[in-house]
CSV table of C-alpha atoms and ligand atoms in Angstrom, one decimal:
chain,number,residue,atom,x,y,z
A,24,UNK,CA,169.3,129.5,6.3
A,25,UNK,CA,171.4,131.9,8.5
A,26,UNK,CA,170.7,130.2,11.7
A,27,UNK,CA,174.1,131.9,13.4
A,28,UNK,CA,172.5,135.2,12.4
A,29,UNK,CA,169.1,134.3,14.1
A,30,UNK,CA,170.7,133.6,17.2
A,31,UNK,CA,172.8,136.6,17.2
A,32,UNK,CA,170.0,138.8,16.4
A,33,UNK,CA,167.0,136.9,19.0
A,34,UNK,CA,169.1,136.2,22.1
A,35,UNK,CA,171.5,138.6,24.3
A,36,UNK,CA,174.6,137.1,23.9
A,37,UNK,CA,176.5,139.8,26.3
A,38,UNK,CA,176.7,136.7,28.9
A,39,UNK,CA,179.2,135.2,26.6
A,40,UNK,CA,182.0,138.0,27.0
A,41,UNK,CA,185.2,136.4,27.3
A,42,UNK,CA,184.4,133.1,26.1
A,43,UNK,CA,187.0,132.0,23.9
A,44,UNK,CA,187.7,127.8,24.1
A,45,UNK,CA,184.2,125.7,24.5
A,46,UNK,CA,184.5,121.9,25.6
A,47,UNK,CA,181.4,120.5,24.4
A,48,UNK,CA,179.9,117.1,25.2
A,49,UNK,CA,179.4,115.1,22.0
A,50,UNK,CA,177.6,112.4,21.6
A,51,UNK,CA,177.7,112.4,17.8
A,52,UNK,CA,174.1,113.0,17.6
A,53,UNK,CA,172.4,116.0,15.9
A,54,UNK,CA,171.7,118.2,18.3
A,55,UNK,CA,175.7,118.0,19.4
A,56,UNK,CA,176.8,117.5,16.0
A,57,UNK,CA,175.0,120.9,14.6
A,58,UNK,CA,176.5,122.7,17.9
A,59,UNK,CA,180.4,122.1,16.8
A,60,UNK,CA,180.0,124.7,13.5
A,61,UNK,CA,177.1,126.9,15.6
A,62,UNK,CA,179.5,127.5,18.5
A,63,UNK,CA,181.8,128.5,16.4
A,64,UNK,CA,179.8,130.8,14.3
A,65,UNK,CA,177.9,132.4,16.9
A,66,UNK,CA,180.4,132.5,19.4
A,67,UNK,CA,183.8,133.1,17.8
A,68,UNK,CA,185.0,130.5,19.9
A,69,UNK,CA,187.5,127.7,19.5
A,70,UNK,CA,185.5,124.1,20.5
A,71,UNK,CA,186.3,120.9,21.9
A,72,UNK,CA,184.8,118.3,21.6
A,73,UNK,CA,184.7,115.2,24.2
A,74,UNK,CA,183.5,111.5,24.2
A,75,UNK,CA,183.3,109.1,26.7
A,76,UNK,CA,182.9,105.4,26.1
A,77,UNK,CA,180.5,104.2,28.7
A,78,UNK,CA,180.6,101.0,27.1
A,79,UNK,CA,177.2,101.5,25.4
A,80,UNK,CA,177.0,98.8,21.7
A,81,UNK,CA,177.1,101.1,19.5
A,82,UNK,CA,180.3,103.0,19.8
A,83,UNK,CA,182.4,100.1,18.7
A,84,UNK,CA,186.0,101.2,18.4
A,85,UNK,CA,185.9,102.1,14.5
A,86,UNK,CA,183.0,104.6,15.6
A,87,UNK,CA,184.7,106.3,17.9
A,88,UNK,CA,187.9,106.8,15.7
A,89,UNK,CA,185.0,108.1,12.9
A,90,UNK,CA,183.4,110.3,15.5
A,91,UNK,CA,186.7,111.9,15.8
A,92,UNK,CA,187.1,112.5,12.5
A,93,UNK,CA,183.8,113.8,12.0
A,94,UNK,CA,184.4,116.3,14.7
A,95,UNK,CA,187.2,117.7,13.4
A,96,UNK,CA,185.8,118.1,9.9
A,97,UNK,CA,182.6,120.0,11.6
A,98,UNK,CA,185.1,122.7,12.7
A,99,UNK,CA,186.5,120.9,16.2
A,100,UNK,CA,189.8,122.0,17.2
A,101,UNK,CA,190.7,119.2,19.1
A,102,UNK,CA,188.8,115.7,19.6
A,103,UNK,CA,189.3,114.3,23.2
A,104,UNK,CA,188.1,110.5,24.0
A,105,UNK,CA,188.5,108.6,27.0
A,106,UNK,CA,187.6,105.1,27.7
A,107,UNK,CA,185.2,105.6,31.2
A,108,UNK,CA,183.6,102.1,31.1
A,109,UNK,CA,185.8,100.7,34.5
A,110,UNK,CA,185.4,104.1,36.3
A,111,UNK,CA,181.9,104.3,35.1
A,112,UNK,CA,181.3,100.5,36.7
A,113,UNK,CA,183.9,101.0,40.0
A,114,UNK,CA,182.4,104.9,41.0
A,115,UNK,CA,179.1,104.9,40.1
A,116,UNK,CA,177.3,101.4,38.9
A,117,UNK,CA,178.8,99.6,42.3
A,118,UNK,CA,177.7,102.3,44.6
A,119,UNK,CA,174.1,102.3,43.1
A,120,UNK,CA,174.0,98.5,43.3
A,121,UNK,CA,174.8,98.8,47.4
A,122,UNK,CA,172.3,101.4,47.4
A,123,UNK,CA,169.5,99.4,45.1
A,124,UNK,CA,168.9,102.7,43.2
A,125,UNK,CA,165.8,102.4,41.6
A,126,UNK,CA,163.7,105.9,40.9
A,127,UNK,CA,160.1,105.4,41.7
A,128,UNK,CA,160.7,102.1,42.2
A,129,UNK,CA,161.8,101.6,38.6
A,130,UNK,CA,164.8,103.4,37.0
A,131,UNK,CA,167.5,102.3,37.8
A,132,UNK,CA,169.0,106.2,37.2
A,133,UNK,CA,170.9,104.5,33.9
A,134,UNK,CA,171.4,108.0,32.2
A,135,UNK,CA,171.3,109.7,35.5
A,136,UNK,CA,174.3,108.1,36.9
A,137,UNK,CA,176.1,109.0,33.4
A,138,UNK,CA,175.8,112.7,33.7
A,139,UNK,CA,178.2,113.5,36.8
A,140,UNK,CA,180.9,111.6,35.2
A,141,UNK,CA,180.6,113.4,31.7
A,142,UNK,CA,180.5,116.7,33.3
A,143,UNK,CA,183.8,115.9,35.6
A,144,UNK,CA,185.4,115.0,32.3
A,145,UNK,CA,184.0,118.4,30.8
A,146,UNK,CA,186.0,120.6,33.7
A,147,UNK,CA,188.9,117.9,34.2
A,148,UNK,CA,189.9,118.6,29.9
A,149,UNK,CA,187.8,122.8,30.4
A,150,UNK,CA,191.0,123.3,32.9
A,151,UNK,CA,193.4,121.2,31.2
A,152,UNK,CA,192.4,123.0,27.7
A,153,UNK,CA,192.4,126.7,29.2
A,154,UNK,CA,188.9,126.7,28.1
A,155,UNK,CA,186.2,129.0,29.8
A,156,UNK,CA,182.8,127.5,29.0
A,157,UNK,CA,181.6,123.8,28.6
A,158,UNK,CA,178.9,122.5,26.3
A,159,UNK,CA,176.2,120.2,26.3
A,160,UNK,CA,173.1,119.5,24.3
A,161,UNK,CA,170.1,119.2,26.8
A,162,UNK,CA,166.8,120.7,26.2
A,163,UNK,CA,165.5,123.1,29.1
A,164,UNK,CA,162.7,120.2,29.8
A,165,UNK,CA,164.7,117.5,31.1
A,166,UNK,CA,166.7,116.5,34.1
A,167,UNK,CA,170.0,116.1,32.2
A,168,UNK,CA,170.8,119.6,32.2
A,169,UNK,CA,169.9,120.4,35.8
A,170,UNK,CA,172.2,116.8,36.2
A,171,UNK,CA,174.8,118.7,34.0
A,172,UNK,CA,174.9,122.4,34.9
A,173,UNK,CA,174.8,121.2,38.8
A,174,UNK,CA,178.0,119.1,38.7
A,175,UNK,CA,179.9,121.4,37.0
A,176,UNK,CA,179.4,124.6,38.9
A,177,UNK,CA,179.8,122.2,42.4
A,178,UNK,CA,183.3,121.2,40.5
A,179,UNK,CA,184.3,124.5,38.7
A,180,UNK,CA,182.3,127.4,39.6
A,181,UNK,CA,184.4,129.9,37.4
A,182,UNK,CA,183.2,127.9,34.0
A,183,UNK,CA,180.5,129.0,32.1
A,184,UNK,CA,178.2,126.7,30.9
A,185,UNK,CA,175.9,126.7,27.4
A,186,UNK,CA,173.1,124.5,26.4
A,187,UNK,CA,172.4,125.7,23.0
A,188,UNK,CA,168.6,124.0,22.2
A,189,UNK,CA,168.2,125.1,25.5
A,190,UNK,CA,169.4,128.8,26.2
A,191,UNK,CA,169.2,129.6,21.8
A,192,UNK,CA,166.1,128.1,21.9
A,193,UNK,CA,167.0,125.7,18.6
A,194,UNK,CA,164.1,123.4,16.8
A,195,UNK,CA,165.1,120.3,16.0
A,196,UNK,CA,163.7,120.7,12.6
A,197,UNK,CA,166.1,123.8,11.6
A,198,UNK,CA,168.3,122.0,13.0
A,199,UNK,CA,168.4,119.8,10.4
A,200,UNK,CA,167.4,121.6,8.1
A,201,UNK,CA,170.9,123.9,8.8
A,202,UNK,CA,172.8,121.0,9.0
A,203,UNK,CA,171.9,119.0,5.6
A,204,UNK,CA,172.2,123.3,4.3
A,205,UNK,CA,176.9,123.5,6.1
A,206,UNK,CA,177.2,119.4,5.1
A,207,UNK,CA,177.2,118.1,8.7
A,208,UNK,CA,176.7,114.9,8.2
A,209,UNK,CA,173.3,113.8,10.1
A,210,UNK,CA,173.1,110.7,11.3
A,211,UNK,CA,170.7,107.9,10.3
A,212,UNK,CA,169.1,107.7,14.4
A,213,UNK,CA,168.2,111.2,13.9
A,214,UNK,CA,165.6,109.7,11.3
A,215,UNK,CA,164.1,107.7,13.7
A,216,UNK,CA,161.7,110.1,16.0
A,217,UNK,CA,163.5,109.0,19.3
A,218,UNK,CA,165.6,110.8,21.8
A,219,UNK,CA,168.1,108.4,23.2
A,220,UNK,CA,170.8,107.8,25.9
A,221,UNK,CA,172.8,104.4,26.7
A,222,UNK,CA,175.2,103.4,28.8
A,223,UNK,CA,176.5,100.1,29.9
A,224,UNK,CA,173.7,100.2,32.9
A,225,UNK,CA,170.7,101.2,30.4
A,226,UNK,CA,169.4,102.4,27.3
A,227,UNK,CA,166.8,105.4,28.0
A,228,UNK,CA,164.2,106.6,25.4
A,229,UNK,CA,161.7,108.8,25.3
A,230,UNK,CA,159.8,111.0,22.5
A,231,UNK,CA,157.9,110.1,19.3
A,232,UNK,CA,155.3,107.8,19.4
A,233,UNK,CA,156.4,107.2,23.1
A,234,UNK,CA,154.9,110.3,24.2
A,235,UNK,CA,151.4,109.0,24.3
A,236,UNK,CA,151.5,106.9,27.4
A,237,UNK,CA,148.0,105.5,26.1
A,238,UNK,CA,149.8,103.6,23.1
A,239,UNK,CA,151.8,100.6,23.3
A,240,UNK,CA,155.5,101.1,23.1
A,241,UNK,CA,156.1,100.0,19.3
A,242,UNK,CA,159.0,97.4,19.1
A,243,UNK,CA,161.1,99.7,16.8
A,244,UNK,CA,161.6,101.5,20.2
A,245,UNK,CA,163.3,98.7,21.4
A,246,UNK,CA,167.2,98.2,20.6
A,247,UNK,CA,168.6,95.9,23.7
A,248,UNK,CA,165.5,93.4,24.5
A,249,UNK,CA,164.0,91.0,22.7
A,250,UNK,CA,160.7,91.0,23.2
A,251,UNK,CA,159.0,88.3,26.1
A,252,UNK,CA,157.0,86.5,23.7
A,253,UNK,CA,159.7,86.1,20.7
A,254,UNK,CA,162.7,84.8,23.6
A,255,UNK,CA,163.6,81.3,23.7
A,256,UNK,CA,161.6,78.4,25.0
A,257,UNK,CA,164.0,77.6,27.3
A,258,UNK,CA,165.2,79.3,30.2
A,259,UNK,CA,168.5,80.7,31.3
A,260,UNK,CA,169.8,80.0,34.0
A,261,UNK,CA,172.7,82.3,36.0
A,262,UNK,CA,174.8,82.4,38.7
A,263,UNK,CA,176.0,86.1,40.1
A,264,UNK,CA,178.1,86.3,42.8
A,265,UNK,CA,178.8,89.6,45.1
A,266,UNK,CA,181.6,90.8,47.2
A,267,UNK,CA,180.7,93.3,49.8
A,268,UNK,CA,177.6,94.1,47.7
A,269,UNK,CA,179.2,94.6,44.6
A,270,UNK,CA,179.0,92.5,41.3
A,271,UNK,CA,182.2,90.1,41.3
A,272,UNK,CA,181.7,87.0,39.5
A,273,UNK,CA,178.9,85.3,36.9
A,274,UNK,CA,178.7,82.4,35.8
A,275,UNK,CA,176.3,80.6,32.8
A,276,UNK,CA,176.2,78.0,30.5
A,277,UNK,CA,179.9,76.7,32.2
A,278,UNK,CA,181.7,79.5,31.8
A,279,UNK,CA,182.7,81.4,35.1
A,280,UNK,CA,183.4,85.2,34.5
A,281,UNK,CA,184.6,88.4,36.6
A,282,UNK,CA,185.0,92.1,36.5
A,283,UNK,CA,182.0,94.2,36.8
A,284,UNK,CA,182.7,96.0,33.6
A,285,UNK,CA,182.7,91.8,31.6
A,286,UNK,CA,179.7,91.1,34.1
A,287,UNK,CA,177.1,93.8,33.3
A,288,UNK,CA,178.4,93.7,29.4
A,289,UNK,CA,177.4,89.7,29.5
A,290,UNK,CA,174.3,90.3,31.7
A,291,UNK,CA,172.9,92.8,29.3
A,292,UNK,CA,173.4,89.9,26.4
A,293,UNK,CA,171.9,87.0,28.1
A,294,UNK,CA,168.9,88.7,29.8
A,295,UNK,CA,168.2,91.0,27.1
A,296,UNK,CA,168.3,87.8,24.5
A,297,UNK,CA,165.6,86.6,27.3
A,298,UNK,CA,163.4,89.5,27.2
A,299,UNK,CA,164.7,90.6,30.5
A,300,UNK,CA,164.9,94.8,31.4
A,301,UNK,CA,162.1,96.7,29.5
A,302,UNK,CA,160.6,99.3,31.5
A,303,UNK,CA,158.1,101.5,30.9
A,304,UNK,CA,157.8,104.4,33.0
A,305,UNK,CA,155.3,106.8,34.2
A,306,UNK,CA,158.2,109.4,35.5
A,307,UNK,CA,158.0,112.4,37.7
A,308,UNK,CA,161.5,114.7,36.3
A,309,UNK,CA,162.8,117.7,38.1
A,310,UNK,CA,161.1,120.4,36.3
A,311,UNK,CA,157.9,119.2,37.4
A,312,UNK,CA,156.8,117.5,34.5
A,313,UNK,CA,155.0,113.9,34.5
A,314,UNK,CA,157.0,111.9,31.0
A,315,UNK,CA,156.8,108.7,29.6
A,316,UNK,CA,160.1,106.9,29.6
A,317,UNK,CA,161.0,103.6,28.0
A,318,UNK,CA,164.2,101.9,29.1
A,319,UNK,CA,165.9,98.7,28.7
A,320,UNK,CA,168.5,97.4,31.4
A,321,UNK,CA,168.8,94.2,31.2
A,322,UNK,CA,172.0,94.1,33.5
A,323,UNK,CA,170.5,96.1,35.8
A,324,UNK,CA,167.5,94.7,36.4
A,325,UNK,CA,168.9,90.8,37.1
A,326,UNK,CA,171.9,92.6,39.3
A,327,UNK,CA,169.5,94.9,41.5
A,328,UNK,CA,167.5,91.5,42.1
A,329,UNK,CA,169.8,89.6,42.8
A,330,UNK,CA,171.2,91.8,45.7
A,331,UNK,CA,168.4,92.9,47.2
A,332,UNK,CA,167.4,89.1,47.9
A,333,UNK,CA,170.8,88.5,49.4
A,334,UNK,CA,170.5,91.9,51.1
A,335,UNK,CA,167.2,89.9,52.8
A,336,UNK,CA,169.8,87.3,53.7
A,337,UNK,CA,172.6,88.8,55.1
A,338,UNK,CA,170.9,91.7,57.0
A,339,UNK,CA,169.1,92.1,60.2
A,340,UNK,CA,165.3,93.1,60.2
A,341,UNK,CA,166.0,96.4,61.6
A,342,UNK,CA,169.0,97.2,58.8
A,343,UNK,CA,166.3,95.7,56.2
A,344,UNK,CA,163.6,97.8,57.0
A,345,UNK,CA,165.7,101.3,57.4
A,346,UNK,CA,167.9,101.2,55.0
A,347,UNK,CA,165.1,101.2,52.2
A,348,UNK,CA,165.0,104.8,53.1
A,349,UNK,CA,168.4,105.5,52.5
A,350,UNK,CA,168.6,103.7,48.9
A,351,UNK,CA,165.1,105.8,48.0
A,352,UNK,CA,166.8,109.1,49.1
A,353,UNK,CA,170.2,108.5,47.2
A,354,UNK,CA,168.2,107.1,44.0
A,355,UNK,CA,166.5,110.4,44.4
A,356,UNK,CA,169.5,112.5,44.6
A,357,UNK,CA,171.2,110.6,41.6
A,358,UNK,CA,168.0,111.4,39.6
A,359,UNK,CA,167.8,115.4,40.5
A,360,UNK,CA,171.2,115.8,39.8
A,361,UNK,CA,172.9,116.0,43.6
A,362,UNK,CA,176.1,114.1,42.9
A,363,UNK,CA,177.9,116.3,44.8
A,364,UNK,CA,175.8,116.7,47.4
A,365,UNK,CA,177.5,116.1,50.3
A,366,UNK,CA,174.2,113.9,51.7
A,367,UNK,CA,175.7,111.6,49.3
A,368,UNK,CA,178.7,110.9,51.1
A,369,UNK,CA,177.3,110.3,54.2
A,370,UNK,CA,174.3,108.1,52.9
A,371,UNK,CA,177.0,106.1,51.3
A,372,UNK,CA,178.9,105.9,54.4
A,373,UNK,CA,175.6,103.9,56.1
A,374,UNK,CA,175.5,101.7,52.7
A,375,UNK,CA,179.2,100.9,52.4
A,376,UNK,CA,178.9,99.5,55.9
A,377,UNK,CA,175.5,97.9,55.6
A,378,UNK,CA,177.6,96.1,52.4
A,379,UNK,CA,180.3,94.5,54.9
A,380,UNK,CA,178.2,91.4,54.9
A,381,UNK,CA,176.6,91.3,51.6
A,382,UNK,CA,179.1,88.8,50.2
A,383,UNK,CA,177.7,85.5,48.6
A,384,UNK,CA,175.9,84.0,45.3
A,385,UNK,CA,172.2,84.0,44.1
A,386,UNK,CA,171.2,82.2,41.3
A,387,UNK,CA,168.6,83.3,38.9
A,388,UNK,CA,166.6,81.5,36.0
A,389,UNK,CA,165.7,83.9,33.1
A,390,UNK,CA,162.8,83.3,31.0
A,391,UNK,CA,160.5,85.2,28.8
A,392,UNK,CA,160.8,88.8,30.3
A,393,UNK,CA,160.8,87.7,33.7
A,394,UNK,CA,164.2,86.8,36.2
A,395,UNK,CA,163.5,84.6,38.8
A,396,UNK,CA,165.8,84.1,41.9
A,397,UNK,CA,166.2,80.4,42.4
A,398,UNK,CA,168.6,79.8,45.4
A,399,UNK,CA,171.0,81.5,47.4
A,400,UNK,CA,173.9,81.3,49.9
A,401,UNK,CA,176.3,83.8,51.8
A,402,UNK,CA,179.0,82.6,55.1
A,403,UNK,CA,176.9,85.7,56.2
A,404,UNK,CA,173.5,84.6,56.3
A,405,UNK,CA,171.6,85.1,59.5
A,406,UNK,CA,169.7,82.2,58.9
A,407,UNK,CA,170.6,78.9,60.3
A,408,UNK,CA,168.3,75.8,59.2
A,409,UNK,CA,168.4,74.4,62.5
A,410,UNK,CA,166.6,77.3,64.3
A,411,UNK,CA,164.2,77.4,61.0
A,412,UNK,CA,163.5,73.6,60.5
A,413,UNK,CA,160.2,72.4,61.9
A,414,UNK,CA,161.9,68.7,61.7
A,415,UNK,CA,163.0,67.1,65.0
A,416,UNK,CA,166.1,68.4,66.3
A,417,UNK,CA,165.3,72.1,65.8
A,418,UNK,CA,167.3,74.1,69.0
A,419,UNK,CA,164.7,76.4,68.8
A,420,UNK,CA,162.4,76.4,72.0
A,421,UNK,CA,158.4,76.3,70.9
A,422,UNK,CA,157.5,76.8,74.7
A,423,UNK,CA,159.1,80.1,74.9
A,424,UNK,CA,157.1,81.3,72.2
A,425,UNK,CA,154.1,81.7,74.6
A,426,UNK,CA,156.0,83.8,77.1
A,427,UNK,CA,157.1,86.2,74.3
A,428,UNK,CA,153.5,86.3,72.7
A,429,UNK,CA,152.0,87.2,76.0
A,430,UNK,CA,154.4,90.2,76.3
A,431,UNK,CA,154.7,91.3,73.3
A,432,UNK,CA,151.1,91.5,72.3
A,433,UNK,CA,150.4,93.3,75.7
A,434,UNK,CA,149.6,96.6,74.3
A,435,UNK,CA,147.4,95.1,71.7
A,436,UNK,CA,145.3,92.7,74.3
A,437,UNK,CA,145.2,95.9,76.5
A,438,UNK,CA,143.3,98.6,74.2
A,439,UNK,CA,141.0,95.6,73.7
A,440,UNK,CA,140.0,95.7,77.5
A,441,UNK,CA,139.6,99.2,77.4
A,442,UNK,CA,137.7,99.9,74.0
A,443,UNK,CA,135.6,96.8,75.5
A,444,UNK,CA,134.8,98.6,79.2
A,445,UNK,CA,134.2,101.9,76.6
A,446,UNK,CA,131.2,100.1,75.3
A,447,UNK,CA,129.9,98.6,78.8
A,448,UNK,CA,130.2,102.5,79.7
A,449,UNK,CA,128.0,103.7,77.1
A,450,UNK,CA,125.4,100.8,77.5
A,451,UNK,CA,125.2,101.8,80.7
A,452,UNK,CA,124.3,105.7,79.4
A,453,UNK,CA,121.3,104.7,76.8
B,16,LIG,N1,164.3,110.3,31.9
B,16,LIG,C1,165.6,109.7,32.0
B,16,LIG,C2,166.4,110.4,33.0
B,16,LIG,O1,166.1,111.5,33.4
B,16,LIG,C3,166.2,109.6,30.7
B,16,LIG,C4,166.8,110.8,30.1
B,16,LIG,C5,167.3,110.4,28.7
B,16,LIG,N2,168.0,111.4,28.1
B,16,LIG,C6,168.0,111.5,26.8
B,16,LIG,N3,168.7,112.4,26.3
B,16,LIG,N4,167.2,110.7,26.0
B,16,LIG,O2,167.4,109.9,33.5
């Protein structure tokens, strides 16, 4: 099949004057796989490839070093990889902890919070390179190339940007179909019918079987947790501590650990073995469409917990019922792709100092899917046990409790007068 030729002869490739080095996001996956010899082909253009290691299980080191070989037997000029995990964990995990960044209440924007970093890589090694276009392989249905396309132009206008199965319109069976045809090697996940991100914070997939939100989600699906019902009888129990709102120390079965990158990697073990962090999700993406997303974040789900109840702790009522509205708005803007926003340096000006106090520990017992905060403690906490206690010796004053209610319900007692005389008035009428 001449699949270069098909492109060259269905799509108007005049908008590609000029372009002469591609940097192209690889994940090692088909769809970016097939894209290293197509770019080429269709194009005339040298590519680049790039991977990141977000830390995610299956690019173990020897992976890596294969993907790079693989690349560069596809037809890559250059392979370039860069270990991202502690950036990945310091600029972007730590600030959506502060902020609780959960989409709809759910997501806790795993892949989402990926996708600014890949495409500042993409223009960091695009200017380094000399290269005039970037590359990534997102379908024109998703959010990961409105994610991708907007980070880039906010960083580097001047760089064009391709999305192949997107802007070529490529079908995933061709695809494959083209690639088993040059002898690009495809790999075994592309056998299985899902469509898959990961990162240290989550594992997202969708597609398949998945697509009919009326079936269960088949445990094939599932890579990271074990499933409720098959996790040990007996529960876990952990102890995370934060600094300022951020991740800095956990500790289980004895053994005391820190560093956010060791904390999440551990978290994701010991709660996923515990059938901690599936999600299924009813999800409302940029374009408009409504998709069914399954995601595991084991991690994620125990850390979010975990500071949001010491969040209840440290903060006052009025910072713990506003700031809800600035999490939900930077969750949001994570999620549509507005990294570079500049909303989000200013909602994470409120969050860094809301995070001043949120220093202390929770513990948490994990059990069977489910992870249950057990205790808590901060220097910080407004809450002091003598004002609380209803035990002798409490300093706070019952009696004044009856000059405050009187006052403070004032407004209430009075619209009961009036809507009372209202219906005197109108017995008075009949
Ligand atoms: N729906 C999720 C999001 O928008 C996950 C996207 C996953 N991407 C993928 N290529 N499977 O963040």
């Amino acid at each position: 099949m001449d699949l270069a030729g098909k492109i060259k002869g269905s799509v108007d490739l005049g908008e590609y004057d000029g372009v002469n080095k591609v940097v192209l996001a690889y994940s090692g996956g088909l769809d970016t796989s097939v894209m290293v010899k197509l770019i080429k082909e269709v194009l005339g253009a040298e590519v680049i490839t790039l991977t990141l290691d977000f830390g995610r299980a299956e690019y173990a080191n020897s992976d890596l070093k294969g993907m790079e070989k693989k690349a560069l037997a596809m037809g890559a000029k250059a392979h370039k990889f860069f270990d991202v995990r502690e950036e990945f964990f310091s600029g972007y995990i730590a600030k959506a902890v502060k902020a609780n960044s959960l989409y709809q209440g759910e997501y806790p924007n795993s892949t989402a919070l990926g996708r600014p970093l890949i495409a500042k890589y993409l223009v960091a090694v695009a200017e380094h390179e000399g290269a005039d276009a970037v590359a990534h392989g997102s379908t024109g249905k998703g959010n990961d190339q409105v994610r991708f396309d907007v980070s880039v132009a906010a960083l580097n206008p001047g760089l064009k940007i391709i999305a192949p199965v997107r802007d070529w319109e490529l079908e995933r069976d061709e695809e494959i179909a083209w690639a088993a045809e040059n002898g690009i090697p495809v790999p075994a996940s592309s056998s299985k019918p899902y469509s898959v991100d990961a990162n240290m914070w989550g594992r997202s997939c969708e597609c398949g079987i998945l697509e009919k939100p009326f079936e269960e989600v088949p445990e094939d699906a599932l890579e990271w947790v074990t499933p409720p019902e098959k996790a040990p009888d007996e529960p876990m129990k952990v102890k995370l501590w934060f600094e300022k709102g951020v991740p800095s120390a956990l500790e289980f079965d004895g053994v005391k650990i820190t560093g956010g990158v060791n904390i999440v990697g551990a978290l994701n073990d010991i709660a996923g073995k515990n059938g901690v962090g599936i999600i299924d999700h009813m999800e409302d993406r940029v374009v408009g469409l409504k998709s069914r997303e399954v995601y595991e974040c084991p991690a994620a789900t125990v850390i979010l917990k975990a500071h949001k109840d010491l969040e209840k702790y440290v903060l006052t009522r009025e910072e713990n019922d506003f700031k809800p509205a600035v999490d939900k708005l930077w969750g949001e803007c994570v999620y549509r792709g507005l990294w570079h926003n500049p909303i989000m340096k200013e909602l994470d000006a409120f969050v860094d100092a809301s995070q001043e106090k949120v220093s202390g520990w929770v513990a948490l017992k994990l059990y069977k899917g489910a992870a249950q905060v057990l205790a808590r403690d901060s220097p910080n906490a407004l809450y002091d046990p003598n004002l609380a206690s209803y035990n002798a010796g409490s300093k706070f004053c019952q009696k004044d409790a009856q000059g405050f209610i009187k006052l403070y319900g004032l407004n209430t007692v009075m619209a009961g007068k009036v809507a009372e005389k209202a219906k005197e008035k109108a017995a008075v009428i009949v």
